[in-house]
Amino acid sequence: MEFPRIVITAPSSGEGKTIVSLALMAAFRKRGVRVQGFKVGPDYIDPSYYEWATGRRGRNLDAWMEPRPEDVLNSFVKGMTGADIAIIEGVMGYFDGQDPLSNEASTYHVAALLHAPVLLILNGQHSARSLAAVVLGFQQFASPDYLKGVIITQVKSLRHYDLLRVAIEKETGLSCFGFLPYHEHLEIEHRQLGILPAGENAQTQNMIDRLSDDLTQQLDLDGIFQLSLQAPSIDMPPRPAPYSLGSHPTIAVASDQAFNFYYPQNLELLQELGAQLVFFSPLAGEKIPDNADALYIGGGFPEEFARQLSANGDLLQHYYNRIVAGLPTLAECGGYMFLSQQLVDQSGHQHPMVGLIPHRVLMHKRLQAVGYRTITMLSHTHFPERTVFRGHEFHYSYSVFSGSSPAYKLEGRSGEHLAGYASSNVLAGYAHLYFPSNIPAIKNWIESLA
């Protein structure tokens, strides 16, 4: 199967990977090319911008949460349905991944699995010939070498670009595929807790429009597209769809600006197993659908909407009553915060939440947890004791509680600890579960809902 594809990487974060990726997506789409955006790693925010640039939902490729090479390939092939080209944005630096002593789960790892040509993005603002040495080092660091070209960002003049291009092409043999001009104000807006999601950024559409027009005039789009065509075919049978059960339970999924961190693969797996998904918005004051057999509240930014969420006391009571009555509930990160007793923002203001979980959640200015996690269930809620998933954590808040039962053991590079909350019908905590990492467990849960 032929899947034109390009991986976008850089020596580190902040070099312009996301801007270049969005520029290529938007420019190709404007030419009538159907573009699929992928993000290496567990990031939820960058894929939200891909959807604005391509008209297709952004997807993740993660070689740690899907440790078998064939799973990564199948995830890629499935995401490419109906697309003409894949633009795959890397995570952090080219070789940064799960282990500082290996390339596991790095952008290089994913590029190797996909046998994809790689473009190295370099910030040229304060560099000259030395930039060629950087490229040469990246070429020689790992074998085989997938680097096929360079794009330079923050270039103030054509003369400066020519100086960099000549040095890089002579010393490395790689071609330069153009540059993005210096742009003092063109960047993805940040707030205190990180990059602003696309749906909350009022400048998203304007930025995409600029990237698809004047700011990509210095990129060799024809050459980049031809490079993507050099990617070898992927010859493998598609993964058989999980066995769809005879029953079709309905799962209510919270979906709005406060709760929108869901891997497409998670939702697709639920549907492949026969579940019917219905979406509702707590922010819009919507109740849990009456026909729901289960509730799934994913992550997001409830802290940004805490005042609005806590103001509707009748709705909070409705959620409390439905769950206490026995509705099977899975809540991750933002969903866990929402079901807690109280959310305390950085100003110290206390916002009552659903009150189901006897925990208080306090926002902090510094990141409290980040990274991959092996998640082992401690008791039988939705999943039997000792059921294992892979997933990750990323949150600025922390919880204060006493006397409640932890849901699972989390293991990461910094060690292990007990976390979350579990009751007879509720599984909640900061960890984001990647459902395809344990398909039999998800299948059994869906079957139990029937």
Coordinates of C-alpha atoms in Angstrom, one line a residue:
M1 CA 0.0 0.0 0.0
E2 CA 1.3 3.4 -1.0
F3 CA 1.2 6.1 1.6
P4 CA 3.2 9.3 0.8
R5 CA 4.5 10.6 4.1
I6 CA 7.0 13.0 5.7
V7 CA 8.2 13.2 9.3
I8 CA 9.0 16.7 10.7
T9 CA 11.6 16.8 13.4
A10 CA 14.1 19.2 15.1
P11 CA 17.0 19.1 17.5
S12 CA 14.7 20.2 20.3
S13 CA 11.4 21.8 21.1
G14 CA 11.0 25.4 20.1
E15 CA 12.7 25.2 16.7
G16 CA 9.4 25.6 14.8
K17 CA 8.2 22.0 14.2
T18 CA 4.6 22.7 14.8
I19 CA 4.5 25.9 12.7
V20 CA 6.2 24.1 9.8
S21 CA 3.9 21.1 10.1
L22 CA 0.8 23.3 10.1
A23 CA 2.2 25.3 7.2
L24 CA 2.7 22.2 5.1
M25 CA -0.7 20.8 6.0
A26 CA -2.5 24.1 5.2
A27 CA -0.6 24.7 2.0
F28 CA -1.1 21.2 0.6
R29 CA -4.8 21.3 1.6
K30 CA -5.1 24.6 -0.3
R31 CA -3.8 22.8 -3.4
G32 CA -6.6 20.2 -3.1
V33 CA -4.4 17.5 -1.4
R34 CA -6.1 15.5 1.3
V35 CA -3.7 15.7 4.3
Q36 CA -3.7 13.6 7.4
G37 CA -1.8 15.1 10.4
F38 CA -0.1 12.8 12.9
K39 CA 1.7 13.6 16.2
V40 CA 4.4 11.4 17.6
G41 CA 3.7 10.8 21.3
P42 CA 0.7 11.3 23.6
D43 CA 0.1 15.0 22.9
Y44 CA -3.5 16.1 22.6
I45 CA -3.0 19.8 21.9
D46 CA -1.0 19.8 18.6
P47 CA -3.5 17.5 16.9
S48 CA -6.3 19.9 17.7
Y49 CA -4.5 22.4 15.3
Y50 CA -4.1 19.7 12.6
E51 CA -7.8 19.5 12.3
W52 CA -8.1 23.2 11.6
A53 CA -5.3 23.0 9.0
T54 CA -6.5 19.8 7.2
G55 CA -10.2 19.3 7.9
R56 CA -9.4 15.9 9.3
R57 CA -9.0 14.9 13.0
G58 CA -5.4 14.8 14.1
R59 CA -4.1 11.5 15.3
N60 CA -1.2 10.1 17.5
L61 CA 1.5 7.6 16.7
D62 CA 3.1 6.2 19.8
A63 CA 5.7 3.5 19.8
W64 CA 5.6 3.1 23.6
M65 CA 1.8 2.8 24.1
E66 CA 1.7 0.5 21.0
P67 CA 4.9 -1.5 21.6
R68 CA 4.4 -3.9 18.7
P69 CA 5.6 -2.5 15.4
E70 CA 2.6 -3.9 13.6
D71 CA 0.3 -1.9 15.9
V72 CA 1.9 1.4 15.0
L73 CA 1.8 0.5 11.4
N74 CA -1.9 -0.5 11.6
S75 CA -2.7 2.7 13.4
F76 CA -1.0 4.7 10.7
V77 CA -2.7 2.9 7.9
K78 CA -6.1 3.2 9.5
G79 CA -5.6 7.0 9.9
M80 CA -4.6 7.3 6.3
T81 CA -8.0 6.2 5.0
G82 CA -9.0 8.7 2.4
A83 CA -5.8 10.8 2.7
D84 CA -3.2 11.6 0.0
I85 CA -0.3 12.5 2.2
A86 CA 0.7 12.2 5.9
I87 CA 2.5 15.0 7.7
I88 CA 3.9 13.5 10.9
E89 CA 5.1 16.0 13.5
G90 CA 7.7 14.6 15.9
V91 CA 7.9 15.0 19.7
M92 CA 10.7 17.1 21.4
G93 CA 14.0 16.4 19.7
Y94 CA 14.6 13.8 17.0
F95 CA 16.1 11.2 19.4
D96 CA 14.1 12.1 22.6
G97 CA 11.8 9.4 23.8
Q98 CA 11.1 7.1 26.7
D99 CA 14.7 6.2 27.6
P100 CA 17.7 8.7 27.5
L101 CA 20.0 5.7 26.5
S102 CA 17.9 4.5 23.6
N103 CA 15.7 5.8 20.7
E104 CA 12.6 4.0 22.1
A105 CA 9.4 5.9 21.5
S106 CA 11.3 8.8 19.9
T107 CA 10.5 10.5 16.6
Y108 CA 13.4 8.5 15.1
H109 CA 11.8 5.3 16.3
V110 CA 8.5 6.1 14.6
A111 CA 10.3 7.2 11.4
A112 CA 12.1 3.9 11.4
L113 CA 8.9 1.9 11.8
L114 CA 7.3 3.8 8.9
H115 CA 10.5 4.0 6.8
A116 CA 9.5 7.6 6.3
P117 CA 11.7 10.4 4.9
V118 CA 12.5 13.0 7.6
L119 CA 12.9 16.8 7.3
L120 CA 15.0 18.4 10.0
I121 CA 13.7 21.8 11.1
L122 CA 16.4 24.3 12.3
N123 CA 16.1 27.8 13.7
G124 CA 18.5 29.8 11.7
Q125 CA 18.1 33.2 13.4
H126 CA 21.5 33.3 15.1
S127 CA 23.5 30.8 13.0
A128 CA 25.6 30.6 9.9
R129 CA 28.0 27.8 8.9
S130 CA 27.7 26.1 12.3
L131 CA 24.2 25.0 11.4
A132 CA 25.8 22.5 8.9
A133 CA 27.6 20.9 11.8
V134 CA 24.3 20.4 13.7
V135 CA 22.8 18.6 10.6
L136 CA 26.0 16.5 10.2
G137 CA 25.7 15.4 13.8
F138 CA 22.1 14.3 13.4
Q139 CA 23.0 12.4 10.3
Q140 CA 25.7 10.4 12.0
F141 CA 24.1 9.8 15.4
A142 CA 22.0 6.8 14.5
S143 CA 21.9 4.2 11.7
P144 CA 20.1 3.9 9.4
D145 CA 19.8 7.6 8.6
Y146 CA 16.3 8.8 7.5
L147 CA 17.1 12.5 7.1
K148 CA 16.4 13.6 3.6
G149 CA 16.3 17.4 3.9
V150 CA 16.2 20.6 5.9
I151 CA 13.8 23.5 6.4
I152 CA 15.1 26.6 8.2
T153 CA 12.9 28.9 10.3
Q154 CA 13.3 32.4 11.5
V155 CA 15.2 33.5 8.4
K156 CA 15.4 37.3 8.0
S157 CA 16.5 37.5 4.4
L158 CA 17.1 35.5 1.2
R159 CA 20.8 36.2 1.5
H160 CA 20.9 34.7 5.0
Y161 CA 19.0 31.6 3.7
D162 CA 21.4 31.2 0.8
L163 CA 24.4 31.4 3.2
L164 CA 22.9 28.6 5.4
R165 CA 21.7 26.5 2.4
V166 CA 25.1 26.5 0.7
A167 CA 26.9 25.4 3.9
I168 CA 24.4 22.7 4.7
E169 CA 24.1 21.2 1.2
K170 CA 27.9 21.1 0.7
E171 CA 28.8 19.6 4.0
T172 CA 26.0 17.1 4.4
G173 CA 24.7 16.3 1.0
L174 CA 21.1 17.1 2.1
S175 CA 18.9 19.4 0.2
C176 CA 17.3 22.5 1.7
F177 CA 13.6 22.7 0.9
G178 CA 13.2 26.4 1.7
F179 CA 12.5 28.5 4.8
L180 CA 9.9 30.3 6.8
P181 CA 10.7 34.0 7.2
Y182 CA 11.3 35.6 10.5
H183 CA 7.9 36.2 12.2
E184 CA 8.0 38.0 15.5
H185 CA 4.3 37.4 16.3
L186 CA 3.5 34.2 14.5
E187 CA 3.4 31.5 17.2
I188 CA 0.8 29.4 18.9
E189 CA -0.6 31.3 21.8
H190 CA 0.3 30.1 25.3
R191 CA -1.4 30.5 28.6
Q192 CA -0.1 29.8 32.1
L193 CA -0.7 26.1 31.8
G194 CA 0.8 25.6 28.3
I195 CA -0.2 25.9 24.7
L196 CA -3.7 27.1 24.1
P197 CA -5.9 24.4 22.4
A198 CA -7.0 25.3 18.9
G199 CA -10.6 25.7 19.8
E200 CA -9.9 28.2 22.5
N201 CA -7.4 30.2 20.4
A202 CA -9.1 33.1 18.6
Q203 CA -6.2 33.5 16.3
T204 CA -6.2 29.9 15.1
Q205 CA -7.9 30.4 11.8
N206 CA -6.0 33.6 11.0
M207 CA -2.7 31.7 11.7
I208 CA -3.7 28.8 9.4
D209 CA -4.7 31.3 6.7
R210 CA -1.3 33.1 6.9
L211 CA 0.5 29.8 6.8
S212 CA -1.3 28.6 3.7
D213 CA -0.7 31.8 1.9
D214 CA 2.3 34.2 2.1
L215 CA 4.4 32.4 4.7
T216 CA 4.8 29.2 2.6
Q217 CA 5.9 31.0 -0.6
Q218 CA 9.5 30.2 0.3
L219 CA 9.0 26.5 0.8
D220 CA 9.6 24.0 -2.1
L221 CA 6.2 22.4 -1.8
D222 CA 6.6 20.4 -5.1
G223 CA 9.9 19.0 -3.9
I224 CA 8.5 18.1 -0.5
F225 CA 5.6 16.3 -2.0
Q226 CA 7.9 14.4 -4.4
L227 CA 10.1 13.5 -1.4
S228 CA 7.0 12.0 0.4
L229 CA 6.4 9.8 -2.7
Q230 CA 9.8 8.2 -2.1
A231 CA 8.5 6.5 1.1
P232 CA 8.3 2.7 0.4
S233 CA 5.0 0.9 0.3
I234 CA 3.7 -0.6 3.5
D235 CA 3.0 -4.3 2.8
M236 CA 1.1 -5.8 5.7
P237 CA -2.4 -7.2 6.2
P238 CA -4.6 -4.8 8.2
R239 CA -5.2 -5.8 11.8
P240 CA -8.5 -7.7 12.1
A241 CA -11.2 -5.6 13.7
P242 CA -11.9 -6.5 17.3
Y243 CA -14.7 -9.0 17.6
S244 CA -17.9 -6.9 17.8
L245 CA -20.2 -8.2 20.5
G246 CA -23.8 -9.0 19.9
S247 CA -25.1 -6.3 22.2
H248 CA -24.6 -2.5 21.7
P249 CA -24.4 -0.6 24.9
T250 CA -24.6 3.1 24.8
I251 CA -21.6 5.1 26.3
A252 CA -22.1 8.8 27.0
V253 CA -19.0 10.8 26.3
A254 CA -18.5 14.3 27.6
S255 CA -17.3 16.5 24.8
D256 CA -16.7 20.2 24.8
Q257 CA -14.0 22.8 25.4
A258 CA -13.6 21.6 29.0
F259 CA -13.5 17.8 28.1
N260 CA -11.9 16.9 24.8
F261 CA -8.8 14.9 25.4
Y262 CA -9.6 11.6 23.7
Y263 CA -7.4 9.4 21.6
P264 CA -9.4 8.7 18.3
Q265 CA -8.1 5.1 18.7
N266 CA -9.9 4.8 22.1
L267 CA -13.3 6.0 20.7
E268 CA -12.9 3.9 17.6
L269 CA -12.1 0.8 19.5
L270 CA -15.3 1.2 21.6
Q271 CA -17.3 1.5 18.4
E272 CA -15.6 -1.5 16.8
L273 CA -16.6 -3.6 19.8
G274 CA -20.2 -2.6 19.3
A275 CA -20.7 0.3 21.6
Q276 CA -22.8 3.3 20.5
L277 CA -21.3 6.6 21.5
V278 CA -23.4 9.6 22.3
F279 CA -21.8 13.0 23.0
F280 CA -23.0 15.6 25.5
S281 CA -21.6 18.9 26.8
P282 CA -21.4 19.7 30.5
L283 CA -20.4 23.2 29.6
A284 CA -23.6 23.6 27.6
G285 CA -25.7 22.4 30.6
E286 CA -26.5 19.1 29.0
K287 CA -27.6 16.1 31.2
I288 CA -26.2 12.6 30.8
P289 CA -28.4 11.0 28.1
D290 CA -31.2 8.9 29.6
N291 CA -30.2 5.8 27.6
A292 CA -26.6 5.8 28.6
D293 CA -25.3 2.4 29.9
A294 CA -21.9 4.0 30.9
L295 CA -20.2 7.4 31.2
Y296 CA -16.8 8.4 29.9
I297 CA -15.4 11.8 30.9
G298 CA -12.0 12.4 29.4
G299 CA -9.3 15.0 30.1
G300 CA -9.3 18.7 29.2
F301 CA -9.2 22.0 31.0
P302 CA -12.1 22.1 33.6
E303 CA -10.0 24.5 35.6
E304 CA -10.4 27.1 32.8
F305 CA -14.1 26.8 33.0
A306 CA -14.4 26.1 36.8
R307 CA -16.7 29.0 37.5
Q308 CA -19.1 28.1 34.7
L309 CA -19.1 24.4 35.6
S310 CA -19.7 25.0 39.3
A311 CA -22.4 27.6 38.8
N312 CA -25.0 25.0 37.6
G313 CA -25.8 23.3 40.9
D314 CA -28.8 21.4 39.5
L315 CA -26.7 19.9 36.7
L316 CA -23.9 18.8 39.2
Q317 CA -26.6 17.2 41.3
H318 CA -27.9 15.4 38.3
Y319 CA -24.5 13.9 37.5
Y320 CA -24.0 12.9 41.1
N321 CA -27.4 11.2 41.2
R322 CA -26.9 9.3 38.0
I323 CA -23.5 8.0 39.0
V324 CA -24.5 7.1 42.6
A325 CA -27.4 5.2 41.2
G326 CA -24.9 2.8 39.6
L327 CA -23.9 4.2 36.2
P328 CA -20.5 2.7 35.3
T329 CA -18.2 5.7 35.0
L330 CA -14.6 6.1 33.7
A331 CA -13.1 9.6 34.4
E332 CA -9.6 10.6 33.3
C333 CA -7.6 13.7 34.5
G334 CA -10.0 16.6 33.8
G335 CA -13.0 14.2 34.2
Y336 CA -11.5 13.1 37.6
M337 CA -11.1 16.7 38.6
F338 CA -14.8 17.4 37.7
L339 CA -16.1 14.5 39.8
S340 CA -14.1 15.6 42.8
Q341 CA -15.5 17.6 45.7
Q342 CA -13.8 20.9 44.9
L343 CA -11.5 22.5 42.4
V344 CA -9.2 25.2 43.9
D345 CA -7.8 27.5 41.2
Q346 CA -4.4 29.2 41.3
S347 CA -6.0 32.3 42.9
G348 CA -7.3 30.2 45.8
H349 CA -10.9 30.4 44.7
Q350 CA -12.9 27.3 45.6
H351 CA -15.2 25.9 43.0
P352 CA -17.6 23.1 44.0
M353 CA -17.6 20.2 41.6
V354 CA -19.9 17.1 41.3
G355 CA -18.7 15.9 44.8
L356 CA -18.8 12.2 44.0
I357 CA -15.1 11.6 44.7
P358 CA -13.9 12.6 48.2
H359 CA -10.9 14.4 46.9
R360 CA -10.0 18.1 46.6
V361 CA -8.1 19.2 43.6
L362 CA -5.7 22.2 43.8
M363 CA -4.1 23.9 40.8
H364 CA -0.4 24.6 40.8
K365 CA 1.8 26.8 38.7
R366 CA 4.3 24.0 38.1
L367 CA 3.7 20.8 36.2
Q368 CA 3.0 18.1 38.8
A369 CA 3.3 15.0 36.6
V370 CA 4.3 14.2 33.1
G371 CA 5.3 11.0 31.3
Y372 CA 4.4 7.5 30.2
R373 CA 2.8 5.2 32.8
T374 CA 2.2 1.5 33.2
I375 CA -1.2 1.4 34.9
T376 CA -2.1 -1.7 37.0
M377 CA -5.6 -2.0 38.5
L378 CA -5.7 -2.7 42.2
S379 CA -9.2 -3.9 42.5
H380 CA -12.1 -5.1 40.3
T381 CA -14.1 -2.1 39.1
H382 CA -14.5 -2.0 35.3
F383 CA -11.4 -4.2 34.9
P384 CA -10.2 -7.2 37.0
E385 CA -7.5 -6.7 39.6
R386 CA -4.0 -6.7 38.1
T387 CA -5.3 -5.6 34.6
V388 CA -2.5 -3.6 32.9
F389 CA -2.8 -0.7 30.5
R390 CA -0.3 1.7 29.1
G391 CA -1.0 5.4 29.2
H392 CA 0.4 8.7 30.4
E393 CA 0.0 11.6 32.8
F394 CA 0.2 15.3 32.3
H395 CA -1.3 17.7 34.8
Y396 CA -0.7 20.9 36.8
S397 CA -3.1 20.1 39.6
Y398 CA -2.7 17.7 42.5
S399 CA -5.3 16.0 44.8
V400 CA -5.7 16.0 48.5
F401 CA -7.7 13.2 50.1
S402 CA -7.8 10.7 52.9
G403 CA -9.5 7.4 53.5
S404 CA -10.4 6.6 49.9
S405 CA -9.4 3.5 47.9
P406 CA -6.7 4.1 45.2
A407 CA -7.6 2.8 41.7
Y408 CA -4.3 1.7 40.4
K409 CA -0.6 1.5 40.6
L410 CA 1.3 3.9 38.3
E411 CA 4.8 3.0 37.2
G412 CA 7.1 5.5 35.3
R413 CA 10.7 6.5 35.1
S414 CA 10.5 8.2 38.5
G415 CA 9.3 5.1 40.3
E416 CA 5.8 3.9 41.2
H417 CA 3.0 5.0 43.4
L418 CA -0.7 4.4 44.1
A419 CA -3.2 6.9 42.7
G420 CA -6.8 7.5 41.5
Y421 CA -10.1 6.5 43.0
A422 CA -12.2 3.4 42.7
S423 CA -15.6 2.3 43.9
S424 CA -18.1 -0.3 42.7
N425 CA -18.9 1.6 39.5
V426 CA -16.4 4.4 39.3
L427 CA -12.8 4.3 38.0
A428 CA -11.1 7.8 38.1
G429 CA -7.7 9.3 38.2
Y430 CA -5.1 11.5 36.5
A431 CA -3.9 8.7 34.1
H432 CA -5.0 8.6 30.5
L433 CA -5.6 5.0 29.5
Y434 CA -4.7 4.0 25.9
F435 CA -7.4 1.4 25.2
P436 CA -5.7 -0.5 22.4
S437 CA -2.9 -1.4 24.8
N438 CA -5.3 -4.0 26.3
I439 CA -8.1 -4.8 23.8
P440 CA -9.3 -7.9 25.7
A441 CA -9.9 -5.8 28.9
I442 CA -11.9 -3.2 26.9
K443 CA -13.9 -6.0 25.2
N444 CA -14.8 -7.6 28.6
W445 CA -15.9 -4.2 29.9
I446 CA -18.1 -3.5 27.0
E447 CA -19.6 -7.0 27.4
S448 CA -20.2 -6.4 31.1
L449 CA -22.3 -3.3 30.2
A450 CA -24.7 -5.4 28.3

